Amino acid sequence: MEKNRCLICGFDGLEEPPYYEDYAGSNEICHCCGFEFGVDDYDCDEFNHDQLTDKEIVEKSHILWRKKWIEEGFKLFVPESFPDGMKNGDFLKPEEAAKQLKNVE
Ligand SMILES: [Zn+2]
């Protein structure tokens, strides 16, 4: 089965594409950064959604979540999904995170 890439952290192990047509979220939670597509974007209360398009809301929420994920030291949502060589405890190794982030920034 072909895997899909997370738009926030660059993890390429999503089972489904993050969004369908018209920015409808998949409701899948990224095992890496913990973002839930269709929930953590439209329900993100860190900015005012009024007068923004779905595209703008999605993009803005991704930027905020990515920033938070980086600031928290790349905490893994499901550490068991990652081989030991890629993580330090419950956190993705910085060099692995840098590799992933290259694909999304
Ligand atoms: Zn992610």
CSV table of N, CA and C and ligand atoms in Angstrom, one decimal:
chain,number,residue,atom,x,y,z
A,1,MET,N,0.8,-1.2,0.0
A,1,MET,CA,0.0,0.0,0.0
A,1,MET,C,0.9,1.2,0.0
A,2,GLU,N,0.5,2.2,-0.8
A,2,GLU,CA,1.3,3.4,-0.9
A,2,GLU,C,1.1,4.3,0.3
A,3,LYS,N,2.2,4.8,0.8
A,3,LYS,CA,2.0,5.7,2.0
A,3,LYS,C,2.0,7.1,1.6
A,4,ASN,N,1.5,7.9,2.5
A,4,ASN,CA,1.3,9.3,2.2
A,4,ASN,C,2.0,10.2,3.2
A,5,ARG,N,2.4,11.4,2.8
A,5,ARG,CA,3.2,12.2,3.6
A,5,ARG,C,2.5,13.2,4.4
A,6,CYS,N,2.9,13.3,5.7
A,6,CYS,CA,2.3,14.4,6.6
A,6,CYS,C,2.7,15.7,6.1
A,7,LEU,N,1.8,16.7,6.0
A,7,LEU,CA,2.1,18.0,5.5
A,7,LEU,C,2.8,18.9,6.6
A,8,ILE,N,2.7,18.4,7.9
A,8,ILE,CA,3.3,19.2,8.9
A,8,ILE,C,4.7,18.8,9.3
A,9,CYS,N,4.9,17.5,9.5
A,9,CYS,CA,6.3,17.0,9.9
A,9,CYS,C,7.0,16.3,8.9
A,10,GLY,N,6.4,15.9,7.7
A,10,GLY,CA,7.1,15.3,6.7
A,10,GLY,C,7.2,13.8,6.8
A,11,PHE,N,6.6,13.2,7.9
A,11,PHE,CA,6.6,11.8,8.0
A,11,PHE,C,5.8,11.1,6.9
A,12,ASP,N,6.4,10.1,6.2
A,12,ASP,CA,5.7,9.6,5.0
A,12,ASP,C,5.1,8.2,5.3
A,13,GLY,N,4.5,8.1,6.5
A,13,GLY,CA,3.8,6.8,6.8
A,13,GLY,C,2.3,6.9,7.0
A,14,LEU,N,1.7,8.0,6.5
A,14,LEU,CA,0.2,8.1,6.6
A,14,LEU,C,-0.5,7.0,5.8
A,15,GLU,N,-1.5,6.4,6.3
A,15,GLU,CA,-2.2,5.4,5.5
A,15,GLU,C,-3.1,6.1,4.4
A,16,GLU,N,-3.6,7.3,4.7
A,16,GLU,CA,-4.4,8.0,3.7
A,16,GLU,C,-3.9,9.3,3.4
A,17,PRO,N,-4.3,9.9,2.2
A,17,PRO,CA,-3.9,11.3,1.9
A,17,PRO,C,-4.5,12.1,3.0
A,18,PRO,N,-3.7,13.2,3.5
A,18,PRO,CA,-4.2,14.0,4.6
A,18,PRO,C,-5.6,14.7,4.3
A,19,TYR,N,-5.8,15.1,3.0
A,19,TYR,CA,-7.0,15.7,2.7
A,19,TYR,C,-7.6,15.2,1.4
A,20,TYR,N,-8.9,15.2,1.3
A,20,TYR,CA,-9.6,14.8,0.1
A,20,TYR,C,-9.9,16.1,-0.6
A,21,GLU,N,-10.9,16.1,-1.6
A,21,GLU,CA,-11.3,17.3,-2.3
A,21,GLU,C,-11.8,18.3,-1.3
A,22,ASP,N,-11.6,19.6,-1.7
A,22,ASP,CA,-12.2,20.7,-0.9
A,22,ASP,C,-11.6,20.7,0.6
A,23,TYR,N,-10.4,20.2,0.8
A,23,TYR,CA,-9.8,20.3,2.1
A,23,TYR,C,-10.6,19.6,3.2
A,24,ALA,N,-11.3,18.5,2.8
A,24,ALA,CA,-11.9,17.7,3.8
A,24,ALA,C,-10.9,16.7,4.4
A,25,GLY,N,-10.7,16.8,5.7
A,25,GLY,CA,-9.6,16.1,6.3
A,25,GLY,C,-9.9,14.6,6.4
A,26,SER,N,-8.8,13.8,6.5
A,26,SER,CA,-8.9,12.3,6.5
A,26,SER,C,-9.3,11.8,7.9
A,27,ASN,N,-9.1,12.6,8.9
A,27,ASN,CA,-9.3,12.2,10.3
A,27,ASN,C,-8.2,11.2,10.8
A,28,GLU,N,-7.2,11.1,10.0
A,28,GLU,CA,-6.1,10.3,10.4
A,28,GLU,C,-5.2,11.1,11.3
A,29,ILE,N,-4.6,10.5,12.4
A,29,ILE,CA,-3.7,11.2,13.2
A,29,ILE,C,-2.3,10.8,12.9
A,30,CYS,N,-1.4,11.7,12.6
A,30,CYS,CA,0.0,11.4,12.3
A,30,CYS,C,0.7,10.8,13.5
A,31,HIS,N,1.3,9.6,13.2
A,31,HIS,CA,2.0,9.0,14.3
A,31,HIS,C,3.2,9.7,14.8
A,32,CYS,N,3.7,10.6,13.9
A,32,CYS,CA,4.9,11.3,14.3
A,32,CYS,C,4.6,12.6,15.1
A,33,CYS,N,3.9,13.6,14.4
A,33,CYS,CA,3.6,14.8,15.1
A,33,CYS,C,2.3,14.9,15.8
A,34,GLY,N,1.4,14.0,15.6
A,34,GLY,CA,0.1,14.0,16.3
A,34,GLY,C,-1.0,14.8,15.8
A,35,PHE,N,-0.8,15.4,14.6
A,35,PHE,CA,-1.8,16.3,14.0
A,35,PHE,C,-2.9,15.4,13.4
A,36,GLU,N,-4.2,15.8,13.7
A,36,GLU,CA,-5.3,15.1,13.2
A,36,GLU,C,-5.9,15.9,12.0
A,37,PHE,N,-5.8,15.4,10.8
A,37,PHE,CA,-6.3,16.1,9.7
A,37,PHE,C,-7.8,16.2,9.7
A,38,GLY,N,-8.3,17.4,9.6
A,38,GLY,CA,-9.8,17.7,9.6
A,38,GLY,C,-10.2,18.1,11.0
A,39,VAL,N,-9.3,18.0,12.0
A,39,VAL,CA,-9.7,18.4,13.4
A,39,VAL,C,-8.8,19.5,13.9
A,40,ASP,N,-7.5,19.2,13.9
A,40,ASP,CA,-6.5,20.2,14.5
A,40,ASP,C,-6.3,21.4,13.6
A,41,ASP,N,-6.9,21.3,12.4
A,41,ASP,CA,-6.8,22.5,11.5
A,41,ASP,C,-8.1,23.3,11.7
A,42,TYR,N,-9.3,22.8,11.5
A,42,TYR,CA,-10.5,23.5,11.6
A,42,TYR,C,-10.9,23.9,13.1
A,43,ASP,N,-10.4,23.1,14.0
A,43,ASP,CA,-10.7,23.3,15.4
A,43,ASP,C,-9.6,24.1,16.1
A,44,CYS,N,-8.5,24.4,15.4
A,44,CYS,CA,-7.4,25.1,16.0
A,44,CYS,C,-7.9,26.5,16.5
A,45,ASP,N,-7.8,26.8,17.8
A,45,ASP,CA,-8.3,28.0,18.3
A,45,ASP,C,-7.2,29.1,18.5
A,46,GLU,N,-6.1,28.9,17.9
A,46,GLU,CA,-5.0,29.8,18.1
A,46,GLU,C,-5.0,31.0,17.2
A,47,PHE,N,-6.0,31.0,16.3
A,47,PHE,CA,-6.2,32.2,15.4
A,47,PHE,C,-7.6,32.3,15.0
A,48,ASN,N,-8.0,33.4,14.5
A,48,ASN,CA,-9.4,33.7,14.2
A,48,ASN,C,-9.7,33.2,12.7
A,49,HIS,N,-10.6,32.3,12.7
A,49,HIS,CA,-10.9,31.7,11.4
A,49,HIS,C,-11.9,32.5,10.5
A,50,ASP,N,-12.4,33.6,11.1
A,50,ASP,CA,-13.4,34.4,10.3
A,50,ASP,C,-12.7,34.9,9.0
A,51,GLN,N,-13.4,34.8,7.9
A,51,GLN,CA,-13.0,35.4,6.7
A,51,GLN,C,-11.8,34.7,6.1
A,52,LEU,N,-11.4,33.5,6.6
A,52,LEU,CA,-10.4,32.8,6.0
A,52,LEU,C,-11.0,31.6,5.1
A,53,THR,N,-10.3,31.3,4.0
A,53,THR,CA,-10.8,30.2,3.2
A,53,THR,C,-10.3,28.9,3.9
A,54,ASP,N,-10.9,27.7,3.6
A,54,ASP,CA,-10.4,26.5,4.1
A,54,ASP,C,-8.9,26.3,3.9
A,55,LYS,N,-8.5,26.6,2.7
A,55,LYS,CA,-7.1,26.5,2.3
A,55,LYS,C,-6.2,27.3,3.3
A,56,GLU,N,-6.6,28.5,3.6
A,56,GLU,CA,-5.9,29.4,4.5
A,56,GLU,C,-5.9,28.9,5.9
A,57,ILE,N,-7.0,28.4,6.3
A,57,ILE,CA,-7.1,27.8,7.7
A,57,ILE,C,-6.1,26.6,7.8
A,58,VAL,N,-6.2,25.7,6.8
A,58,VAL,CA,-5.4,24.5,6.8
A,58,VAL,C,-3.9,24.9,6.8
A,59,GLU,N,-3.5,25.8,6.0
A,59,GLU,CA,-2.1,26.2,5.9
A,59,GLU,C,-1.6,26.9,7.2
A,60,LYS,N,-2.4,27.7,7.7
A,60,LYS,CA,-2.1,28.4,8.9
A,60,LYS,C,-1.9,27.5,10.1
A,61,SER,N,-2.9,26.5,10.2
A,61,SER,CA,-2.8,25.6,11.3
A,61,SER,C,-1.6,24.7,11.2
A,62,HIS,N,-1.2,24.4,10.0
A,62,HIS,CA,0.0,23.5,9.8
A,62,HIS,C,1.2,24.2,10.3
A,63,ILE,N,1.3,25.5,10.0
A,63,ILE,CA,2.5,26.3,10.3
A,63,ILE,C,2.6,26.3,11.9
A,64,LEU,N,1.5,26.6,12.5
A,64,LEU,CA,1.5,26.7,14.0
A,64,LEU,C,1.8,25.3,14.6
A,65,TRP,N,1.2,24.3,14.1
A,65,TRP,CA,1.5,22.9,14.7
A,65,TRP,C,2.9,22.5,14.5
A,66,ARG,N,3.5,22.8,13.3
A,66,ARG,CA,4.9,22.5,13.1
A,66,ARG,C,5.8,23.2,14.0
A,67,LYS,N,5.5,24.5,14.2
A,67,LYS,CA,6.3,25.3,15.1
A,67,LYS,C,6.3,24.7,16.6
A,68,LYS,N,5.1,24.3,17.0
A,68,LYS,CA,4.9,23.8,18.3
A,68,LYS,C,5.7,22.4,18.4
A,69,TRP,N,5.6,21.6,17.4
A,69,TRP,CA,6.2,20.3,17.4
A,69,TRP,C,7.7,20.5,17.5
A,70,ILE,N,8.2,21.4,16.7
A,70,ILE,CA,9.7,21.7,16.8
A,70,ILE,C,10.1,22.2,18.1
A,71,GLU,N,9.3,23.1,18.7
A,71,GLU,CA,9.6,23.7,20.0
A,71,GLU,C,9.6,22.7,21.1
A,72,GLU,N,8.7,21.7,21.0
A,72,GLU,CA,8.6,20.6,22.0
A,72,GLU,C,9.6,19.5,21.8
A,73,GLY,N,10.5,19.7,20.8
A,73,GLY,CA,11.6,18.7,20.6
A,73,GLY,C,11.2,17.5,19.9
A,74,PHE,N,10.3,17.6,18.9
A,74,PHE,CA,9.9,16.5,18.0
A,74,PHE,C,9.3,15.3,18.8
A,75,LYS,N,8.4,15.6,19.7
A,75,LYS,CA,7.7,14.5,20.4
A,75,LYS,C,6.9,13.6,19.5
A,76,LEU,N,7.1,12.3,19.7
A,76,LEU,CA,6.4,11.4,18.8
A,76,LEU,C,5.0,11.0,19.4
A,77,PHE,N,4.0,11.0,18.6
A,77,PHE,CA,2.6,10.7,19.0
A,77,PHE,C,2.5,9.2,19.3
A,78,VAL,N,3.1,8.4,18.4
A,78,VAL,CA,3.1,7.0,18.7
A,78,VAL,C,4.5,6.5,18.5
A,79,PRO,N,5.3,6.5,19.6
A,79,PRO,CA,6.7,6.2,19.5
A,79,PRO,C,6.9,4.8,19.0
A,80,GLU,N,6.0,3.9,19.3
A,80,GLU,CA,6.2,2.5,18.9
A,80,GLU,C,6.2,2.3,17.4
A,81,SER,N,5.8,3.3,16.7
A,81,SER,CA,5.8,3.2,15.2
A,81,SER,C,7.1,3.5,14.6
A,82,PHE,N,8.1,3.8,15.5
A,82,PHE,CA,9.4,4.2,15.0
A,82,PHE,C,10.5,3.3,15.5
A,83,PRO,N,11.4,2.9,14.6
A,83,PRO,CA,12.5,2.1,15.1
A,83,PRO,C,13.4,2.8,16.1
A,84,ASP,N,14.0,2.0,17.0
A,84,ASP,CA,14.9,2.6,18.0
A,84,ASP,C,15.9,3.6,17.5
A,85,GLY,N,16.5,3.2,16.3
A,85,GLY,CA,17.5,4.1,15.7
A,85,GLY,C,17.1,5.5,15.4
A,86,MET,N,15.8,5.7,15.3
A,86,MET,CA,15.3,7.0,14.8
A,86,MET,C,14.9,7.9,16.0
A,87,LYS,N,14.9,7.3,17.2
A,87,LYS,CA,14.3,8.1,18.3
A,87,LYS,C,15.2,8.1,19.6
A,88,ASN,N,15.0,9.1,20.4
A,88,ASN,CA,15.5,9.1,21.8
A,88,ASN,C,14.3,9.1,22.7
A,89,GLY,N,14.0,7.9,23.3
A,89,GLY,CA,12.8,7.8,24.1
A,89,GLY,C,11.6,8.1,23.3
A,90,ASP,N,10.8,9.0,23.7
A,90,ASP,CA,9.6,9.4,23.0
A,90,ASP,C,9.7,10.5,22.0
A,91,PHE,N,11.0,10.8,21.7
A,91,PHE,CA,11.2,11.9,20.8
A,91,PHE,C,12.0,11.5,19.5
A,92,LEU,N,11.6,12.1,18.4
A,92,LEU,CA,12.3,11.8,17.2
A,92,LEU,C,13.7,12.5,17.3
A,93,LYS,N,14.8,11.8,16.8
A,93,LYS,CA,16.1,12.4,16.8
A,93,LYS,C,16.1,13.6,15.9
A,94,PRO,N,16.8,14.6,16.4
A,94,PRO,CA,16.8,15.9,15.6
A,94,PRO,C,17.3,15.7,14.2
A,95,GLU,N,18.2,14.8,13.9
A,95,GLU,CA,18.7,14.7,12.6
A,95,GLU,C,17.6,14.0,11.7
A,96,GLU,N,16.8,13.1,12.3
A,96,GLU,CA,15.7,12.5,11.5
A,96,GLU,C,14.6,13.5,11.3
A,97,ALA,N,14.4,14.4,12.3
A,97,ALA,CA,13.4,15.4,12.1
A,97,ALA,C,13.8,16.4,11.0
A,98,ALA,N,15.1,16.7,11.0
A,98,ALA,CA,15.6,17.6,10.0
A,98,ALA,C,15.4,17.1,8.6
A,99,LYS,N,15.6,15.8,8.4
A,99,LYS,CA,15.4,15.1,7.1
A,99,LYS,C,13.9,15.2,6.7
A,100,GLN,N,13.0,14.9,7.6
A,100,GLN,CA,11.6,14.9,7.3
A,100,GLN,C,11.1,16.3,7.0
A,101,LEU,N,11.6,17.3,7.8
A,101,LEU,CA,11.1,18.7,7.6
A,101,LEU,C,11.6,19.2,6.2
A,102,LYS,N,12.7,18.7,5.7
A,102,LYS,CA,13.1,19.2,4.4
A,102,LYS,C,12.0,19.0,3.3
A,103,ASN,N,11.2,18.0,3.5
A,103,ASN,CA,10.2,17.6,2.5
A,103,ASN,C,8.9,18.5,2.6
A,104,VAL,N,8.8,19.3,3.7
A,104,VAL,CA,7.6,20.0,3.8
A,104,VAL,C,7.8,21.6,3.9
A,105,GLU,N,9.0,22.0,4.2
A,105,GLU,CA,9.2,23.4,4.4
A,105,GLU,C,9.7,24.1,3.1
B,1,ZN,ZN,3.1,14.6,11.1
